[in-house]
PDB file of C-alpha atoms in Angstrom:
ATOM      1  CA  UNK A 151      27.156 -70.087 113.195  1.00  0.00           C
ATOM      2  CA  UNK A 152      28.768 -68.462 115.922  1.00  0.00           C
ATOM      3  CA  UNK A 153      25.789 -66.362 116.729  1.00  0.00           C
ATOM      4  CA  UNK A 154      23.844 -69.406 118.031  1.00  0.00           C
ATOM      5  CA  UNK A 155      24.441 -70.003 121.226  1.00  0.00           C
ATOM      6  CA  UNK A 156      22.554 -72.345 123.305  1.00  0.00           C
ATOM      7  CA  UNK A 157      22.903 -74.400 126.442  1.00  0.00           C
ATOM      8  CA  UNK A 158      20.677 -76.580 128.656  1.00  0.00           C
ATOM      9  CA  UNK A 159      19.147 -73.927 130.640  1.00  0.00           C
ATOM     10  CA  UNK A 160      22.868 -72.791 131.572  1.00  0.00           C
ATOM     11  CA  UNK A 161      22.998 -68.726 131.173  1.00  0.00           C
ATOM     12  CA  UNK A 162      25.950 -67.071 132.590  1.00  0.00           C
ATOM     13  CA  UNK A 163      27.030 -63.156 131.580  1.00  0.00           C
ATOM     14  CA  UNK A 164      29.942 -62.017 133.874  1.00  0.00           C
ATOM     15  CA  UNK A 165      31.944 -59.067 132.909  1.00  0.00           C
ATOM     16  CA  UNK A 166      35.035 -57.180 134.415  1.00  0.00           C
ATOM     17  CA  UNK A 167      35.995 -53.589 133.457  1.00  0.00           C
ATOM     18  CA  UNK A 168      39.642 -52.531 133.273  1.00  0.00           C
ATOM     19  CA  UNK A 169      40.766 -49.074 134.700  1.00  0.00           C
ATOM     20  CA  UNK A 170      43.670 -48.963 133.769  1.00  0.00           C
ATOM     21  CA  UNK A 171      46.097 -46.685 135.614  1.00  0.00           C
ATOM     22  CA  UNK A 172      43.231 -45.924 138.059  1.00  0.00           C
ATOM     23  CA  UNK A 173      44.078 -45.864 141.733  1.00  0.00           C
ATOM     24  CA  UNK A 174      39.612 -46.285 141.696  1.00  0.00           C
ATOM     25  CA  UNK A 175      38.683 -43.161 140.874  1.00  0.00           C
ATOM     26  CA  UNK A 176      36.788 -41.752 138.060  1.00  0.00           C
ATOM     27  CA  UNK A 177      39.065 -42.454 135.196  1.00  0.00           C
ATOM     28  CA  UNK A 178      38.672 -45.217 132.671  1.00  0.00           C
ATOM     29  CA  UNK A 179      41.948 -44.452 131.147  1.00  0.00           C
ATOM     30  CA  UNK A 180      45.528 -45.456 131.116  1.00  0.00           C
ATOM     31  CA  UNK A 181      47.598 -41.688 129.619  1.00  0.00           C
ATOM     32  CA  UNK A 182      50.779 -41.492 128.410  1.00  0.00           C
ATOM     33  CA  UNK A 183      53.220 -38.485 128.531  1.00  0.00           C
ATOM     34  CA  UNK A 184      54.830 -39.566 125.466  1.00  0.00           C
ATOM     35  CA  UNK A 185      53.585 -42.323 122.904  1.00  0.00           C
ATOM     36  CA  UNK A 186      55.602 -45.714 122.484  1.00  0.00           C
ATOM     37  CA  UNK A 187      55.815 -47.152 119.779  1.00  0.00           C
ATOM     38  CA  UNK A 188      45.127 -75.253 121.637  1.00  0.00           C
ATOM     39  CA  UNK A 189      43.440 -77.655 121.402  1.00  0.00           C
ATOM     40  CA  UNK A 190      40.627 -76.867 123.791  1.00  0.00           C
ATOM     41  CA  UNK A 191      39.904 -73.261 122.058  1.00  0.00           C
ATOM     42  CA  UNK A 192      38.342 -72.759 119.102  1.00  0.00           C
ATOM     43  CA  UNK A 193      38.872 -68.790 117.790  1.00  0.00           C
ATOM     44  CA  UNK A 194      36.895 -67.315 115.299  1.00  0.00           C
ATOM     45  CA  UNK A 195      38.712 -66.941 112.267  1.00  0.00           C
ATOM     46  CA  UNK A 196      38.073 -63.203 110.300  1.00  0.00           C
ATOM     47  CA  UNK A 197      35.965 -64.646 107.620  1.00  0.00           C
ATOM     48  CA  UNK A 198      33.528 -66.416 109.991  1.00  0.00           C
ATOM     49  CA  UNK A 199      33.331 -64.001 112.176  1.00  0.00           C
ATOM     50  CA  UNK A 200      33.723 -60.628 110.136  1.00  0.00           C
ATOM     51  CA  UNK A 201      29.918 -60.237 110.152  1.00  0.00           C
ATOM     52  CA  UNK A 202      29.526 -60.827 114.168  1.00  0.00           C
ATOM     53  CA  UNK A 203      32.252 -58.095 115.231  1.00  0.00           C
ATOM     54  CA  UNK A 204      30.493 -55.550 112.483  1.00  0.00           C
ATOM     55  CA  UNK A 205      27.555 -56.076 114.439  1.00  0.00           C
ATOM     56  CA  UNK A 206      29.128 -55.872 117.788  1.00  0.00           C
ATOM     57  CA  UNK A 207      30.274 -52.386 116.230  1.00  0.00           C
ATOM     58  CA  UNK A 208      27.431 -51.575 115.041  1.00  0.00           C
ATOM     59  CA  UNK A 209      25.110 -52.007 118.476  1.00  0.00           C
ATOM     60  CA  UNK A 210      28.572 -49.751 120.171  1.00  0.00           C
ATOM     61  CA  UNK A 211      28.423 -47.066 117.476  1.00  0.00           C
ATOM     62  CA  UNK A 212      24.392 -47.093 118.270  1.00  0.00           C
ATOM     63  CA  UNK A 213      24.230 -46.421 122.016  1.00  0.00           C
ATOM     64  CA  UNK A 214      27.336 -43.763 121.422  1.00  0.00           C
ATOM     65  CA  UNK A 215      25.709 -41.907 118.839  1.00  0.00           C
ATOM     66  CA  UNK A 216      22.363 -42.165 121.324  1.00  0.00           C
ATOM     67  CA  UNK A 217      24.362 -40.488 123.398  1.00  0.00           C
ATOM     68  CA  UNK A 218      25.906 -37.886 121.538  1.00  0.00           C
ATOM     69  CA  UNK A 219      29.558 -39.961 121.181  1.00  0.00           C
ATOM     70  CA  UNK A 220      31.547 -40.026 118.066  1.00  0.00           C
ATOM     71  CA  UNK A 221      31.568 -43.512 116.699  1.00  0.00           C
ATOM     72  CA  UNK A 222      34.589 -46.204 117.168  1.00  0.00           C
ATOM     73  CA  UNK A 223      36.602 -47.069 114.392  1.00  0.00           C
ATOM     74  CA  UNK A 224      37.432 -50.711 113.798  1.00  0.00           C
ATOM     75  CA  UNK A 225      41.120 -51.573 113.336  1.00  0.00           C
ATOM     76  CA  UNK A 226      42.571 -54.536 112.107  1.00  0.00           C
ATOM     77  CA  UNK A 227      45.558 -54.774 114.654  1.00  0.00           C
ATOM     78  CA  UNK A 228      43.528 -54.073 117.601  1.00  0.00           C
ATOM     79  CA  UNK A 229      40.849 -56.937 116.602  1.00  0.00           C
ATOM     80  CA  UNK A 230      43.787 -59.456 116.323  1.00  0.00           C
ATOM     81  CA  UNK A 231      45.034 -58.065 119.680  1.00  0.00           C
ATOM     82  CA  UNK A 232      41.409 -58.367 121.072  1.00  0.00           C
ATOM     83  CA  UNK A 233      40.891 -62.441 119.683  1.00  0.00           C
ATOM     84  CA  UNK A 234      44.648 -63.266 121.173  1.00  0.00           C
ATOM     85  CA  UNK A 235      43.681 -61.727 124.318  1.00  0.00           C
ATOM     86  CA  UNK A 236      40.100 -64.207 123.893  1.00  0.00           C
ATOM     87  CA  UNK A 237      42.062 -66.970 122.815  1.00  0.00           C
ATOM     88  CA  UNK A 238      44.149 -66.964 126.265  1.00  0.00           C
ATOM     89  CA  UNK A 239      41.309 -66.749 128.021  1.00  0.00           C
ATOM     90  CA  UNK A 240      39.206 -69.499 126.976  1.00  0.00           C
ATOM     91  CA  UNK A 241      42.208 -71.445 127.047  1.00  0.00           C
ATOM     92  CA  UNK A 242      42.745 -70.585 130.093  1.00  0.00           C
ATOM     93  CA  UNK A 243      39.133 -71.309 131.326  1.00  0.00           C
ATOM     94  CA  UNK A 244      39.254 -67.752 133.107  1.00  0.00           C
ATOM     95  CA  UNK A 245      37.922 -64.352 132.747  1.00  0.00           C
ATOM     96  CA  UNK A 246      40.736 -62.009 133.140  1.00  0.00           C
ATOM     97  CA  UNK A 247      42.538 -58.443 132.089  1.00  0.00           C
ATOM     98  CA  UNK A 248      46.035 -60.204 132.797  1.00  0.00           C
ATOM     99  CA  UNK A 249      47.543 -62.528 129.843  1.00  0.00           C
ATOM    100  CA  UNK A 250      50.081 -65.727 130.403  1.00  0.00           C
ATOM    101  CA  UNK A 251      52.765 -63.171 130.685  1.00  0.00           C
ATOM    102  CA  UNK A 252      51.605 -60.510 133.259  1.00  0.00           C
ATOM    103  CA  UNK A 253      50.496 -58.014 131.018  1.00  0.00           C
ATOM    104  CA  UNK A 254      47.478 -56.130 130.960  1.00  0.00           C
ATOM    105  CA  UNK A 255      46.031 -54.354 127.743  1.00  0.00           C
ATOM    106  CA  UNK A 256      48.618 -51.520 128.165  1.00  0.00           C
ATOM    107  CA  UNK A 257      51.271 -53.848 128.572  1.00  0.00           C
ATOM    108  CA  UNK A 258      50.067 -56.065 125.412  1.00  0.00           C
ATOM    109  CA  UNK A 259      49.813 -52.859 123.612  1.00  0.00           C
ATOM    110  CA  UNK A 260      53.243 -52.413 123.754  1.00  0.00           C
ATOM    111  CA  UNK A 261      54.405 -55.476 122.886  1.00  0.00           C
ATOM    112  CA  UNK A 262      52.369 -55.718 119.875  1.00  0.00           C
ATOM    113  CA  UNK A 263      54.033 -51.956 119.064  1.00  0.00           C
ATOM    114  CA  UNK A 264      50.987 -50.360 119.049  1.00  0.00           C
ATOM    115  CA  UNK A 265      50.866 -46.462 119.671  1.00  0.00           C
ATOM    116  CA  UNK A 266      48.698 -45.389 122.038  1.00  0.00           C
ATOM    117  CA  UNK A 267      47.994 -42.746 124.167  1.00  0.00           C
ATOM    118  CA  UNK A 268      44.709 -43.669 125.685  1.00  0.00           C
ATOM    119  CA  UNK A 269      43.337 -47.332 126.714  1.00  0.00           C
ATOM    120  CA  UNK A 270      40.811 -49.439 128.108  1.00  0.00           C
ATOM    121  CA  UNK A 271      39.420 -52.615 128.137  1.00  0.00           C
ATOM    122  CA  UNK A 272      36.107 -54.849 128.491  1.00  0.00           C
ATOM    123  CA  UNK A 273      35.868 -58.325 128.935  1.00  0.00           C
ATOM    124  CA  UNK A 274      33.426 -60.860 129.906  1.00  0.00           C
ATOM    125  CA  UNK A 275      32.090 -64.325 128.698  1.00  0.00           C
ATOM    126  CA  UNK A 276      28.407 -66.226 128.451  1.00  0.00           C
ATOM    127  CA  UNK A 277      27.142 -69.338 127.388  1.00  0.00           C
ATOM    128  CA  UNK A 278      23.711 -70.449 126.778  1.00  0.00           C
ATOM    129  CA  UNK A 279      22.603 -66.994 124.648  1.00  0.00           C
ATOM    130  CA  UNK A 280      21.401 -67.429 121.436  1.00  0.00           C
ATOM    131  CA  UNK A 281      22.308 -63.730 120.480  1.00  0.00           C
ATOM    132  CA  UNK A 282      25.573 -62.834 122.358  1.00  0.00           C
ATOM    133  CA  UNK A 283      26.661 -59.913 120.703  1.00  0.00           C
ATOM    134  CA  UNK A 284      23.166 -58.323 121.879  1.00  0.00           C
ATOM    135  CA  UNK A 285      23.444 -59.498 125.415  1.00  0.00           C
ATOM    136  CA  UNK A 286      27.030 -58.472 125.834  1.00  0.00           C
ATOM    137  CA  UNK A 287      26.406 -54.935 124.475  1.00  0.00           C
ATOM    138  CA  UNK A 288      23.108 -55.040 126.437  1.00  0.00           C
ATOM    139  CA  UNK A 289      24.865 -56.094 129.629  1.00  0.00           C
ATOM    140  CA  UNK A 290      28.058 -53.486 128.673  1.00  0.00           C
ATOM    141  CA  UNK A 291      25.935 -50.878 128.679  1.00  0.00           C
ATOM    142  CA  UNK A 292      24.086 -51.794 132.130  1.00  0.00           C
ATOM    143  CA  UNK A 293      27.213 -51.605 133.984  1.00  0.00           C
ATOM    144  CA  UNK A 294      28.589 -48.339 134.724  1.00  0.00           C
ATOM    145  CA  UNK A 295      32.224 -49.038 134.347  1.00  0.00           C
ATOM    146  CA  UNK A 296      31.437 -50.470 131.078  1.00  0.00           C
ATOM    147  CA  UNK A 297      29.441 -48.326 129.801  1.00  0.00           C
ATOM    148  CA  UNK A 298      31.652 -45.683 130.643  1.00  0.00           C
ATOM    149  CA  UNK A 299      34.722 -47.075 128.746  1.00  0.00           C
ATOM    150  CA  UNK A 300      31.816 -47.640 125.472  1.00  0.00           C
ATOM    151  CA  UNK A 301      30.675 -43.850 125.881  1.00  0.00           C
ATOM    152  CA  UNK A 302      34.285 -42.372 126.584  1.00  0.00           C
ATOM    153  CA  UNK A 303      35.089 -39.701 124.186  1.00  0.00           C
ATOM    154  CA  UNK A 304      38.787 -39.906 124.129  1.00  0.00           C
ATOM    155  CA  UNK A 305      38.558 -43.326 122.576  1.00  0.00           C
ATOM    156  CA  UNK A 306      38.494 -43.316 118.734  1.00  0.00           C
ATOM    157  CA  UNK A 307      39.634 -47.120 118.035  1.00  0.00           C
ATOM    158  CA  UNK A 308      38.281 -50.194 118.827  1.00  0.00           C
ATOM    159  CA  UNK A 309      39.060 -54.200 118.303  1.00  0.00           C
ATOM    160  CA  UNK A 310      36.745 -56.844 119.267  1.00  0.00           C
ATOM    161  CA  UNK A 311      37.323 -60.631 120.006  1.00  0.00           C
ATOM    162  CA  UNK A 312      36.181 -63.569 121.051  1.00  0.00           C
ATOM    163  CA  UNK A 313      36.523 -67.493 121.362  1.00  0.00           C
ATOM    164  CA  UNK A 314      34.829 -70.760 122.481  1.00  0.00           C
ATOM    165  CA  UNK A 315      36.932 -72.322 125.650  1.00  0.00           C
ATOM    166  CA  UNK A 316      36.660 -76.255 126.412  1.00  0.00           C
ATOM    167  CA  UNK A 317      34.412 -75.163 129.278  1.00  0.00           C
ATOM    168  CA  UNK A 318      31.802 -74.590 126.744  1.00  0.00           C
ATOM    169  CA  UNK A 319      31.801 -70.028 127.458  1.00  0.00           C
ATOM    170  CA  UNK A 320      32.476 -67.554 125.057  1.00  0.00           C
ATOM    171  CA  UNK A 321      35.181 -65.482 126.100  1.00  0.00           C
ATOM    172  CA  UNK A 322      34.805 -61.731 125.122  1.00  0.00           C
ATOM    173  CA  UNK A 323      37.490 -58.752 125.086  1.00  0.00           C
ATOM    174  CA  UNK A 324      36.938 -55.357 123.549  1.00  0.00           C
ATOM    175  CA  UNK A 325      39.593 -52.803 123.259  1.00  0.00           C
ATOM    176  CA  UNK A 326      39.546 -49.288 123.441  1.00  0.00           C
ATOM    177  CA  UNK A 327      42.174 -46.945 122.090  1.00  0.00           C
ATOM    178  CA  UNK A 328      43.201 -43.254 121.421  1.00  0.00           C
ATOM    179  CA  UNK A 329      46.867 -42.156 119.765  1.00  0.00           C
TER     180      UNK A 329
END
């Protein structure tokens, strides 16, 4: 199962935040003026994994209802969206916001013809945790720009991914949306 994790002492959690659109200030957020319409990687296939991203969800929807935050919605499209985005990554052997083609989450939105209005993106990876999902929402939620892209109120969608690389890490991305 997916949600046993172990490795010979090895623990690694590294995670990037995306502000999108930001030029470093506060904002988590990219905003539109007008909405637009291998080998060495495994992924984790929906029925393996439909139980891991519900609790992934779950632990999100937790910590923003502790705060007073709407929950996220799941959505189908932006969980596919999240596992490709994995998938690259763990192929790649690298932790990044940027896919094979240059794009970053906005960008990958928009190919994928997603409407959006409002994005944002976590990613990270680990290996050696034998409960992931709770250390990555754990470790999400102690790092401000993280947390703040969890807790933002303008998001209303999320999609949630995640696959093994050759290297032996779980690679992590989380999606954040609002139309």
């Amino acid at each position: 199962m997916l949600s046993k994790i172990t490795g010979a002492g090895l623990c690694a959690f590294i995670l990037m935040s995306f502000l999108v659109g930001c030029g470093g200030g506060d904002s988590s957020v990219a905003v539109r003026d007008s909405v637009s319409a291998t080998d060495s990687v495994q992924s984790s296939s929906s029925g393996q994994v439909a139980g891991e991203y519900s609790r992934i969800l779950g632990m999100i929807n937790a910590e923003r209802k502790r705060c007073g935050v709407a929950p996220l919605e799941a959505r189908g499209d932006l969980n596919r969206l999240a596992l490709k985005h994995s998938e690259y990554q763990a192929s790649a052997g690298k932790m990044t916001h940027v896919d094979g083609g240059g794009r970053e989450v906005d960008g990958r939105l928009d190919r994928e013809k997603i409407s959006w209005m409002a994005c944002g993106e976590n990613v990270g990876r680990n290996k050696g945790f034998d409960d992931f999902e709770s250390k990555a929402v754990e470790s999400w939620m102690s790092s401000p720009p993280h947390r703040k892209n969890i807790l933002n109120r303008q998001y209303k969608y999320t999609g949630v991914g995640f696959a093994k690389g050759g290297d032996g890490y779980y690679y992590f991305t989380q999606v954040f949306l609002s139309e």
